[in-house]
mmCIF file of C-alpha atoms in Angstrom:
data_model
loop_
_atom_site.group_PDB
_atom_site.id
_atom_site.type_symbol
_atom_site.label_atom_id
_atom_site.label_comp_id
_atom_site.label_asym_id
_atom_site.label_seq_id
_atom_site.Cartn_x
_atom_site.Cartn_y
_atom_site.Cartn_z
ATOM 1 C CA ARG I 3 111.557 341.779 298.425
ATOM 2 C CA ALA I 4 110.337 343.009 295.045
ATOM 3 C CA VAL I 5 108.506 339.729 294.469
ATOM 4 C CA ALA I 6 106.758 340.057 297.829
ATOM 5 C CA VAL I 7 105.605 343.562 296.920
ATOM 6 C CA LEU I 8 104.414 342.430 293.470
ATOM 7 C CA ALA I 9 102.558 339.487 295.025
ATOM 8 C CA GLN I 10 100.793 341.826 297.421
ATOM 9 C CA LEU I 11 99.878 344.227 294.605
ATOM 10 C CA ALA I 12 98.557 341.320 292.502
ATOM 11 C CA LYS I 13 96.101 340.504 295.286
ATOM 12 C CA GLY I 14 94.792 344.074 295.403
ATOM 13 C CA SER I 15 91.348 345.252 294.406
ATOM 14 C CA ASP I 16 92.473 347.563 291.577
ATOM 15 C CA TYR I 17 92.487 345.368 288.459
ATOM 16 C CA GLN I 18 94.925 347.525 286.497
ATOM 17 C CA THR I 19 97.543 347.398 289.237
ATOM 18 C CA ALA I 20 96.899 343.743 290.062
ATOM 19 C CA SER I 21 97.172 342.616 286.432
ATOM 20 C CA THR I 22 100.382 344.588 285.890
ATOM 21 C CA ALA I 23 101.839 343.030 289.043
ATOM 22 C CA ALA I 24 100.838 339.520 287.914
ATOM 23 C CA TYR I 25 102.519 340.047 284.539
ATOM 24 C CA ALA I 26 105.603 341.386 286.295
ATOM 25 C CA LEU I 27 105.735 338.308 288.543
ATOM 26 C CA GLY I 28 105.755 336.131 285.448
ATOM 27 C CA ASN I 29 108.574 338.115 283.917
ATOM 28 C CA VAL I 30 110.755 337.890 287.034
ATOM 29 C CA ALA I 31 110.984 334.071 286.700
ATOM 30 C CA THR I 32 112.462 333.275 290.100
ATOM 31 C CA PRO I 33 111.440 330.492 292.477
ATOM 32 C CA ALA I 34 109.703 333.057 294.703
ATOM 33 C CA SER I 35 107.758 334.552 291.785
ATOM 34 C CA ARG I 36 106.689 331.075 290.657
ATOM 35 C CA VAL I 37 105.289 330.376 294.127
ATOM 36 C CA ALA I 38 103.469 333.718 294.083
ATOM 37 C CA LEU I 39 101.944 332.958 290.662
ATOM 38 C CA ARG I 40 100.699 329.577 291.889
ATOM 39 C CA LYS I 41 99.026 331.256 294.845
ATOM 40 C CA LEU I 42 97.280 333.683 292.496
ATOM 41 C CA ILE I 43 95.756 330.775 290.556
ATOM 42 C CA ASP I 44 93.431 330.059 293.442
ATOM 43 C CA GLY I 45 92.949 333.722 294.343
ATOM 44 C CA GLY I 46 89.630 335.496 294.268
ATOM 45 C CA ASP I 47 89.812 337.322 290.924
ATOM 46 C CA ALA I 48 89.487 334.963 287.967
ATOM 47 C CA ARG I 49 91.025 337.564 285.640
ATOM 48 C CA ILE I 50 94.198 337.711 287.736
ATOM 49 C CA ALA I 51 94.228 333.927 288.092
ATOM 50 C CA SER I 52 94.056 333.629 284.301
ATOM 51 C CA ILE I 53 97.016 335.972 283.908
ATOM 52 C CA ALA I 54 98.961 333.999 286.514
ATOM 53 C CA LEU I 55 98.202 330.763 284.660
ATOM 54 C CA SER I 56 99.422 332.162 281.368
ATOM 55 C CA MET I 57 102.648 333.457 282.964
ATOM 56 C CA ILE I 58 103.659 330.172 284.591
ATOM 57 C CA ASP I 59 106.701 328.709 282.863
ATOM 58 C CA GLU I 60 107.420 325.523 284.821
ATOM 59 C CA ILE I 61 104.852 322.749 285.152
ATOM 60 C CA ASP I 62 105.340 319.947 287.669
ATOM 61 C CA ALA I 63 103.046 316.984 288.351
ATOM 62 C CA SER I 64 100.921 318.747 290.969
ATOM 63 C CA LEU I 65 100.416 321.800 288.772
ATOM 64 C CA LEU I 66 99.629 319.560 285.802
ATOM 65 C CA ALA I 67 96.874 317.946 287.879
ATOM 66 C CA ARG I 68 95.528 321.387 288.869
ATOM 67 C CA LEU I 69 95.577 322.562 285.238
ATOM 68 C CA THR I 70 93.654 319.433 284.242
ATOM 69 C CA GLU I 71 91.012 320.215 286.885
ATOM 70 C CA ILE I 72 90.682 323.768 285.616
ATOM 71 C CA VAL I 73 90.222 322.663 282.003
ATOM 72 C CA LYS I 74 87.622 320.094 283.027
ATOM 73 C CA SER I 75 85.758 322.665 285.148
ATOM 74 C CA GLY I 76 84.716 324.574 282.038
ATOM 75 C CA ASP I 77 85.330 328.032 283.548
ATOM 76 C CA GLN I 78 86.234 329.721 280.266
ATOM 77 C CA GLN I 79 88.286 332.509 281.771
ATOM 78 C CA LEU I 80 90.494 330.137 283.747
ATOM 79 C CA THR I 81 90.497 327.493 281.030
ATOM 80 C CA ASN I 82 92.219 329.787 278.530
ATOM 81 C CA GLY I 83 95.047 330.459 280.987
ATOM 82 C CA ALA I 84 95.300 326.781 281.884
ATOM 83 C CA LEU I 85 95.528 325.808 278.212
ATOM 84 C CA ALA I 86 98.320 328.337 277.705
ATOM 85 C CA ALA I 87 100.159 326.842 280.685
ATOM 86 C CA LEU I 88 99.631 323.311 279.361
ATOM 87 C CA GLY I 89 101.308 324.425 276.148
ATOM 88 C CA LYS I 90 104.432 324.941 278.250
ATOM 89 C CA ALA I 91 104.153 321.496 279.855
ATOM 90 C CA GLY I 92 105.497 319.732 276.794
ATOM 91 C CA GLU I 93 104.291 316.250 275.955
ATOM 92 C CA ASP I 94 102.912 315.800 279.485
ATOM 93 C CA GLY I 95 100.179 318.292 278.618
ATOM 94 C CA LEU I 96 99.170 316.638 275.338
ATOM 95 C CA PRO I 97 96.489 314.241 276.673
ATOM 96 C CA VAL I 98 94.534 317.073 278.307
ATOM 97 C CA LEU I 99 95.058 319.359 275.320
ATOM 98 C CA ARG I 100 93.909 316.641 272.899
ATOM 99 C CA GLU I 101 90.718 316.086 274.875
ATOM 100 C CA ALA I 102 90.032 319.826 275.022
ATOM 101 C CA ALA I 103 90.786 320.254 271.300
ATOM 102 C CA LEU I 104 88.390 317.499 270.305
ATOM 103 C CA HIS I 105 85.574 317.913 272.835
ATOM 104 C CA GLY I 106 85.738 321.362 274.441
ATOM 105 C CA SER I 107 83.717 324.446 273.635
ATOM 106 C CA MET I 108 84.536 326.274 270.404
ATOM 107 C CA ASN I 109 86.936 328.707 272.091
ATOM 108 C CA THR I 110 88.495 325.930 274.165
ATOM 109 C CA ARG I 111 89.103 323.814 271.068
ATOM 110 C CA TYR I 112 90.872 326.669 269.294
ATOM 111 C CA GLN I 113 93.040 327.529 272.320
ATOM 112 C CA ALA I 114 93.943 323.865 272.832
ATOM 113 C CA VAL I 115 94.982 323.451 269.190
ATOM 114 C CA SER I 116 97.186 326.518 269.489
ATOM 115 C CA ALA I 117 98.832 325.089 272.617
ATOM 116 C CA ILE I 118 99.421 321.742 270.890
ATOM 117 C CA GLY I 119 101.066 323.596 268.027
ATOM 118 C CA GLU I 120 103.409 325.333 270.468
ATOM 119 C CA ILE I 121 104.545 321.994 271.884
ATOM 120 C CA GLY I 122 105.472 320.516 268.519
ATOM 121 C CA GLY I 123 107.091 317.125 268.070
ATOM 122 C CA THR I 124 105.905 313.807 266.719
ATOM 123 C CA GLU I 125 103.054 313.216 269.162
ATOM 124 C CA ALA I 126 101.739 316.776 268.762
ATOM 125 C CA THR I 127 101.872 316.372 264.972
ATOM 126 C CA LYS I 128 99.772 313.205 265.216
ATOM 127 C CA ILE I 129 97.181 314.977 267.361
ATOM 128 C CA LEU I 130 97.089 317.961 265.003
ATOM 129 C CA GLY I 131 96.540 315.515 262.126
ATOM 130 C CA GLU I 132 93.628 313.971 263.995
ATOM 131 C CA ILE I 133 92.102 317.413 264.538
ATOM 132 C CA LEU I 134 92.708 318.289 260.888
ATOM 133 C CA LYS I 135 90.693 315.207 259.884
ATOM 134 C CA THR I 136 87.849 315.473 262.407
ATOM 135 C CA GLY I 137 87.701 318.962 263.894
ATOM 136 C CA ASP I 138 85.296 321.786 263.135
ATOM 137 C CA ARG I 139 86.291 324.517 260.670
ATOM 138 C CA GLN I 140 88.071 326.709 263.218
ATOM 139 C CA SER I 141 89.934 323.833 264.894
ATOM 140 C CA ALA I 142 90.908 322.200 261.605
ATOM 141 C CA SER I 143 92.126 325.509 260.240
ATOM 142 C CA ALA I 144 94.166 326.151 263.393
ATOM 143 C CA ALA I 145 95.605 322.633 263.162
ATOM 144 C CA ALA I 146 96.584 323.248 259.527
ATOM 145 C CA GLN I 147 98.298 326.490 260.513
ATOM 146 C CA ALA I 148 100.170 324.784 263.352
ATOM 147 C CA LEU I 149 101.271 321.938 261.089
ATOM 148 C CA ALA I 150 102.530 324.385 258.469
ATOM 149 C CA SER I 151 104.375 326.413 261.107
ATOM 150 C CA ASN I 152 105.998 323.373 262.696
ATOM 151 C CA GLY I 153 106.888 321.847 259.335
ATOM 152 C CA GLY I 154 108.497 318.494 258.713
ATOM 153 C CA PRO I 155 107.680 315.557 256.463
ATOM 154 C CA GLU I 156 104.845 314.211 258.640
ATOM 155 C CA ALA I 157 103.163 317.607 258.822
ATOM 156 C CA ARG I 158 103.498 318.082 255.066
ATOM 157 C CA GLU I 159 101.949 314.665 254.382
ATOM 158 C CA LEU I 160 99.010 315.418 256.671
ATOM 159 C CA LEU I 161 98.428 318.753 254.945
ATOM 160 C CA ILE I 162 98.632 317.167 251.478
ATOM 161 C CA GLU I 163 96.170 314.467 252.509
ATOM 162 C CA ALA I 164 93.736 317.083 253.857
ATOM 163 C CA ALA I 165 94.151 319.306 250.788
ATOM 164 C CA MET I 166 93.315 316.399 248.496
ATOM 165 C CA GLY I 167 90.434 315.130 250.622
ATOM 166 C CA ASP I 168 86.869 316.197 251.163
ATOM 167 C CA ARG I 169 87.882 318.502 254.054
ATOM 168 C CA ALA I 170 90.090 320.754 251.926
ATOM 169 C CA GLN I 171 87.764 323.754 252.224
ATOM 170 C CA ILE I 172 87.122 323.234 255.923
ATOM 171 C CA SER I 173 90.752 322.897 256.923
ATOM 172 C CA GLY I 174 92.410 325.463 254.686
ATOM 173 C CA ALA I 175 95.194 322.935 254.177
ATOM 174 C CA LEU I 176 95.809 323.962 250.569
ATOM 175 C CA ALA I 177 96.365 327.581 251.581
ATOM 176 C CA GLN I 178 98.787 326.435 254.274
ATOM 177 C CA LEU I 179 100.696 324.316 251.764
ATOM 178 C CA ALA I 180 100.927 327.292 249.431
ATOM 179 C CA GLN I 181 102.492 329.370 252.168
#
């Protein structure tokens, strides 16, 4: 019953109340709240849809396809939420995140790199290394930070290579190694 009330409040016209309700739905983490969050994704208010996207914690194939559509649409407000959700999709989200990190707008690239860093693992480390070598200053720096945070021998080697290469200043890899 509480989820039904929160879902109704999240559809309301008062942004403050609607956003609080959307966050609360995400924190409830029940099957009913997950359904309500998915409905909010395609609701009228993009700000509420973005909150709903960022609060989703389980990604299935149909939602992964919807998140991919949102990222490709270029709607920056929804894209940020979709990228956050893709960060929770694990390795299934990596192809979309890689594309966004390499070819999206400046803000999209940064958000995608952050999501890749949250996923971690071997494949994410490889993608972060690619971004470290080819990305713009902000993306390369974010990739260096993610590699340092995730750690491991592969990440360390990528950071050392970047620190010793011609992109040392762009990536901030040396500073990340020092930390």
